[in-house]
């Protein structure tokens, strides 16, 4: 007698629904591919056009710069939010309330048109300092900070209180404990929502087309308003946005793996 | 007190607590604690949970601020500076300096989860005391050997048993070369079979003449390793004395009831 065989449960509905989803995806791809109203030659022509690639570079630069500002300021705001001073807590709370509570589009328009409010920033001419690019970076970065503050705060709160006790008991200052003990451990909780934030930010860069930010969408729109091939250029832009967010997802995966390896393995898959 | 008398007084005790009060809101947790621990002495604090033992221990290294009274370690007032008849709160830097000389071991170990055993031990000596890295590493390896964990230097806390983690935590505290060690129920979170390996390390410290305050439910340890036992209940020290005497002939009803419950003897006489 051989060993007893295990027969897996049959799941006909799982197979059926999977087949349905696959069929839908194929149908969609075919309908786009064979649609007579889509000029495939135009897509091929513009996919790597210099103007589009320039817009793409700008979009990536915008997103990276805004992410850096957002992360640094977000950490500061999160630490303020958790500080012992009611004034700092209130300041951080007000910031988050204001920037999360108003549409990003409005914030971009305000930064882009700040010259109407202040003609000079210190000794400088406002329009000279706040070029569309700079205004875009500032608007996106400050907005991102409000969200990152919450992400970082959640990460800090997720670290066991005993860690700060142990740090202080060893004679560490609060700031040293924050830098060396708390934030590194908070990272594991912060990375997934932060990557999510970054993907949102990447797509939000498209909003700066309203102040002629020169990003990918602006570039695509400029071309399509001249040749009226709107859908084709949106598909060109879509391809690039998906490409960049896919790379971001890969980066997140690598980062999480590395943190899980170095850490306790608590969050490792 | 004139100068001649001061000069004649023997060296100050390692720990002197006078009329220490601590409140959480309306709840008074410590209602005037007076305790002294001489150099090289081992004091065991026993008592029911919620009696204020752990809170008192946390007050000793200023993890909790006291509301009234004073605590001095090695003759130096803790957390405050006396000028005339006023107490001025110390700067964070001074509090950190004082804490660095007091080791603390926690019930739940609180090892830094993102660091190996060795990194846990050298972190504070390098970052707080500014020790040279090579020297700190050498000392840390010696301490690991002392707690019989030389082979676990590169293990992360999640790969260690509770007893191993607690021994690393003790080594981490010793790495700062403290003059006073505080133990907050160091074996309460351990599986029964792991208790002895931690107690053995602690007995080793006792033999080396370390001054220790130990909050514990391990009566055997309190009896053979402690120089004195203090029984706390409801925020006061009910009685204290040499272990044999206090355990054999407690003079207060509350002590008798507690010991009877703990040792499993009938509590009614």
JSON list of N, CA, C and O in Angstrom, two decimals, chain A residues 88-111:
[
{"chain": "A", "resi": 88, "resn": "UNK", "atom": "N", "xyz": [3.62, 73.53, 19.16]},
{"chain": "A", "resi": 88, "resn": "UNK", "atom": "CA", "xyz": [4.12, 72.76, 18.03]},
{"chain": "A", "resi": 88, "resn": "UNK", "atom": "C", "xyz": [3.06, 71.79, 17.53]},
{"chain": "A", "resi": 88, "resn": "UNK", "atom": "O", "xyz": [2.88, 71.62, 16.32]},
{"chain": "A", "resi": 89, "resn": "UNK", "atom": "N", "xyz": [2.36, 71.17, 18.47]},
{"chain": "A", "resi": 89, "resn": "UNK", "atom": "CA", "xyz": [1.31, 70.23, 18.06]},
{"chain": "A", "resi": 89, "resn": "UNK", "atom": "C", "xyz": [0.24, 70.95, 17.25]},
{"chain": "A", "resi": 89, "resn": "UNK", "atom": "O", "xyz": [-0.19, 70.48, 16.20]},
{"chain": "A", "resi": 90, "resn": "UNK", "atom": "N", "xyz": [-0.15, 72.12, 17.74]},
{"chain": "A", "resi": 90, "resn": "UNK", "atom": "CA", "xyz": [-1.19, 72.89, 17.07]},
{"chain": "A", "resi": 90, "resn": "UNK", "atom": "C", "xyz": [-0.72, 73.33, 15.69]},
{"chain": "A", "resi": 90, "resn": "UNK", "atom": "O", "xyz": [-1.45, 73.23, 14.70]},
{"chain": "A", "resi": 91, "resn": "UNK", "atom": "N", "xyz": [0.53, 73.80, 15.61]},
{"chain": "A", "resi": 91, "resn": "UNK", "atom": "CA", "xyz": [1.07, 74.27, 14.34]},
{"chain": "A", "resi": 91, "resn": "UNK", "atom": "C", "xyz": [1.04, 73.16, 13.30]},
{"chain": "A", "resi": 91, "resn": "UNK", "atom": "O", "xyz": [0.58, 73.34, 12.18]},
{"chain": "A", "resi": 92, "resn": "UNK", "atom": "N", "xyz": [1.49, 71.98, 13.71]},
{"chain": "A", "resi": 92, "resn": "UNK", "atom": "CA", "xyz": [1.50, 70.84, 12.80]},
{"chain": "A", "resi": 92, "resn": "UNK", "atom": "C", "xyz": [0.08, 70.46, 12.41]},
{"chain": "A", "resi": 92, "resn": "UNK", "atom": "O", "xyz": [-0.21, 70.17, 11.24]},
{"chain": "A", "resi": 93, "resn": "UNK", "atom": "N", "xyz": [-0.82, 70.48, 13.38]},
{"chain": "A", "resi": 93, "resn": "UNK", "atom": "CA", "xyz": [-2.22, 70.12, 13.11]},
{"chain": "A", "resi": 93, "resn": "UNK", "atom": "C", "xyz": [-2.86, 71.09, 12.12]},
{"chain": "A", "resi": 93, "resn": "UNK", "atom": "O", "xyz": [-3.55, 70.68, 11.20]},
{"chain": "A", "resi": 94, "resn": "UNK", "atom": "N", "xyz": [-2.59, 72.39, 12.32]},
{"chain": "A", "resi": 94, "resn": "UNK", "atom": "CA", "xyz": [-3.15, 73.42, 11.43]},
{"chain": "A", "resi": 94, "resn": "UNK", "atom": "C", "xyz": [-2.65, 73.23, 10.00]},
{"chain": "A", "resi": 94, "resn": "UNK", "atom": "O", "xyz": [-3.41, 73.33, 9.04]},
{"chain": "A", "resi": 95, "resn": "UNK", "atom": "N", "xyz": [-1.36, 72.95, 9.89]},
{"chain": "A", "resi": 95, "resn": "UNK", "atom": "CA", "xyz": [-0.76, 72.75, 8.57]},
{"chain": "A", "resi": 95, "resn": "UNK", "atom": "C", "xyz": [-1.46, 71.62, 7.84]},
{"chain": "A", "resi": 95, "resn": "UNK", "atom": "O", "xyz": [-1.90, 71.76, 6.70]},
{"chain": "A", "resi": 96, "resn": "UNK", "atom": "N", "xyz": [-1.56, 70.48, 8.53]},
{"chain": "A", "resi": 96, "resn": "UNK", "atom": "CA", "xyz": [-2.19, 69.32, 7.90]},
{"chain": "A", "resi": 96, "resn": "UNK", "atom": "C", "xyz": [-3.65, 69.62, 7.55]},
{"chain": "A", "resi": 96, "resn": "UNK", "atom": "O", "xyz": [-4.12, 69.29, 6.47]},
{"chain": "A", "resi": 97, "resn": "UNK", "atom": "N", "xyz": [-4.33, 70.28, 8.48]},
{"chain": "A", "resi": 97, "resn": "UNK", "atom": "CA", "xyz": [-5.75, 70.62, 8.26]},
{"chain": "A", "resi": 97, "resn": "UNK", "atom": "C", "xyz": [-5.91, 71.47, 7.00]},
{"chain": "A", "resi": 97, "resn": "UNK", "atom": "O", "xyz": [-6.76, 71.21, 6.17]},
{"chain": "A", "resi": 98, "resn": "UNK", "atom": "N", "xyz": [-5.06, 72.47, 6.87]},
{"chain": "A", "resi": 98, "resn": "UNK", "atom": "CA", "xyz": [-5.19, 73.41, 5.75]},
{"chain": "A", "resi": 98, "resn": "UNK", "atom": "C", "xyz": [-4.83, 72.74, 4.42]},
{"chain": "A", "resi": 98, "resn": "UNK", "atom": "O", "xyz": [-5.56, 72.86, 3.43]},
{"chain": "A", "resi": 99, "resn": "UNK", "atom": "N", "xyz": [-3.69, 72.02, 4.38]},
{"chain": "A", "resi": 99, "resn": "UNK", "atom": "CA", "xyz": [-3.22, 71.50, 3.10]},
{"chain": "A", "resi": 99, "resn": "UNK", "atom": "C", "xyz": [-3.92, 70.22, 2.67]},
{"chain": "A", "resi": 99, "resn": "UNK", "atom": "O", "xyz": [-3.96, 69.91, 1.49]},
{"chain": "A", "resi": 100, "resn": "UNK", "atom": "N", "xyz": [-4.47, 69.49, 3.66]},
{"chain": "A", "resi": 100, "resn": "UNK", "atom": "CA", "xyz": [-5.23, 68.31, 3.27]},
{"chain": "A", "resi": 100, "resn": "UNK", "atom": "C", "xyz": [-6.67, 68.68, 2.96]},
{"chain": "A", "resi": 100, "resn": "UNK", "atom": "O", "xyz": [-7.37, 67.95, 2.27]},
{"chain": "A", "resi": 101, "resn": "UNK", "atom": "N", "xyz": [-7.09, 69.82, 3.51]},
{"chain": "A", "resi": 101, "resn": "UNK", "atom": "CA", "xyz": [-8.50, 70.19, 3.41]},
{"chain": "A", "resi": 101, "resn": "UNK", "atom": "C", "xyz": [-8.84, 71.01, 2.18]},
{"chain": "A", "resi": 101, "resn": "UNK", "atom": "O", "xyz": [-10.01, 71.33, 1.96]},
{"chain": "A", "resi": 102, "resn": "UNK", "atom": "N", "xyz": [-7.83, 71.35, 1.38]},
{"chain": "A", "resi": 102, "resn": "UNK", "atom": "CA", "xyz": [-8.12, 72.14, 0.17]},
{"chain": "A", "resi": 102, "resn": "UNK", "atom": "C", "xyz": [-7.61, 71.37, -1.04]},
{"chain": "A", "resi": 102, "resn": "UNK", "atom": "O", "xyz": [-6.63, 70.63, -0.94]},
{"chain": "A", "resi": 103, "resn": "UNK", "atom": "N", "xyz": [-8.27, 71.55, -2.19]},
{"chain": "A", "resi": 103, "resn": "UNK", "atom": "CA", "xyz": [-7.85, 70.79, -3.37]},
{"chain": "A", "resi": 103, "resn": "UNK", "atom": "C", "xyz": [-6.43, 71.15, -3.79]},
{"chain": "A", "resi": 103, "resn": "UNK", "atom": "O", "xyz": [-6.03, 72.32, -3.72]},
{"chain": "A", "resi": 104, "resn": "UNK", "atom": "N", "xyz": [-5.69, 70.16, -4.21]},
{"chain": "A", "resi": 104, "resn": "UNK", "atom": "CA", "xyz": [-4.32, 70.38, -4.67]},
{"chain": "A", "resi": 104, "resn": "UNK", "atom": "C", "xyz": [-4.31, 71.35, -5.85]},
{"chain": "A", "resi": 104, "resn": "UNK", "atom": "O", "xyz": [-3.43, 72.20, -5.98]},
{"chain": "A", "resi": 105, "resn": "UNK", "atom": "N", "xyz": [-5.34, 71.24, -6.71]},
{"chain": "A", "resi": 105, "resn": "UNK", "atom": "CA", "xyz": [-5.41, 72.11, -7.88]},
{"chain": "A", "resi": 105, "resn": "UNK", "atom": "C", "xyz": [-5.45, 73.57, -7.46]},
{"chain": "A", "resi": 105, "resn": "UNK", "atom": "O", "xyz": [-4.77, 74.42, -8.05]},
{"chain": "A", "resi": 106, "resn": "UNK", "atom": "N", "xyz": [-6.22, 73.86, -6.39]},
{"chain": "A", "resi": 106, "resn": "UNK", "atom": "CA", "xyz": [-6.30, 75.23, -5.88]},
{"chain": "A", "resi": 106, "resn": "UNK", "atom": "C", "xyz": [-4.93, 75.68, -5.38]},
{"chain": "A", "resi": 106, "resn": "UNK", "atom": "O", "xyz": [-4.47, 76.80, -5.66]},
{"chain": "A", "resi": 107, "resn": "UNK", "atom": "N", "xyz": [-4.25, 74.78, -4.65]},
{"chain": "A", "resi": 107, "resn": "UNK", "atom": "CA", "xyz": [-2.93, 75.14, -4.11]},
{"chain": "A", "resi": 107, "resn": "UNK", "atom": "C", "xyz": [-1.94, 75.42, -5.24]},
{"chain": "A", "resi": 107, "resn": "UNK", "atom": "O", "xyz": [-1.14, 76.36, -5.16]},
{"chain": "A", "resi": 108, "resn": "UNK", "atom": "N", "xyz": [-2.02, 74.61, -6.30]},
{"chain": "A", "resi": 108, "resn": "UNK", "atom": "CA", "xyz": [-1.10, 74.82, -7.43]},
{"chain": "A", "resi": 108, "resn": "UNK", "atom": "C", "xyz": [-1.39, 76.17, -8.09]},
{"chain": "A", "resi": 108, "resn": "UNK", "atom": "O", "xyz": [-0.47, 76.95, -8.38]},
{"chain": "A", "resi": 109, "resn": "UNK", "atom": "N", "xyz": [-2.67, 76.50, -8.25]},
{"chain": "A", "resi": 109, "resn": "UNK", "atom": "CA", "xyz": [-3.03, 77.78, -8.86]},
{"chain": "A", "resi": 109, "resn": "UNK", "atom": "C", "xyz": [-2.57, 78.95, -8.00]},
{"chain": "A", "resi": 109, "resn": "UNK", "atom": "O", "xyz": [-2.09, 79.96, -8.51]},
{"chain": "A", "resi": 110, "resn": "UNK", "atom": "N", "xyz": [-2.70, 78.81, -6.68]},
{"chain": "A", "resi": 110, "resn": "UNK", "atom": "CA", "xyz": [-2.27, 79.90, -5.79]},
{"chain": "A", "resi": 110, "resn": "UNK", "atom": "C", "xyz": [-0.76, 80.10, -5.89]},
{"chain": "A", "resi": 110, "resn": "UNK", "atom": "O", "xyz": [-0.27, 81.22, -6.05]},
{"chain": "A", "resi": 111, "resn": "UNK", "atom": "N", "xyz": [0.01, 79.00, -5.82]},
{"chain": "A", "resi": 111, "resn": "UNK", "atom": "CA", "xyz": [1.47, 79.14, -5.92]},
{"chain": "A", "resi": 111, "resn": "UNK", "atom": "C", "xyz": [1.87, 79.68, -7.29]},
{"chain": "A", "resi": 111, "resn": "UNK", "atom": "O", "xyz": [2.79, 80.48, -7.41]}
]
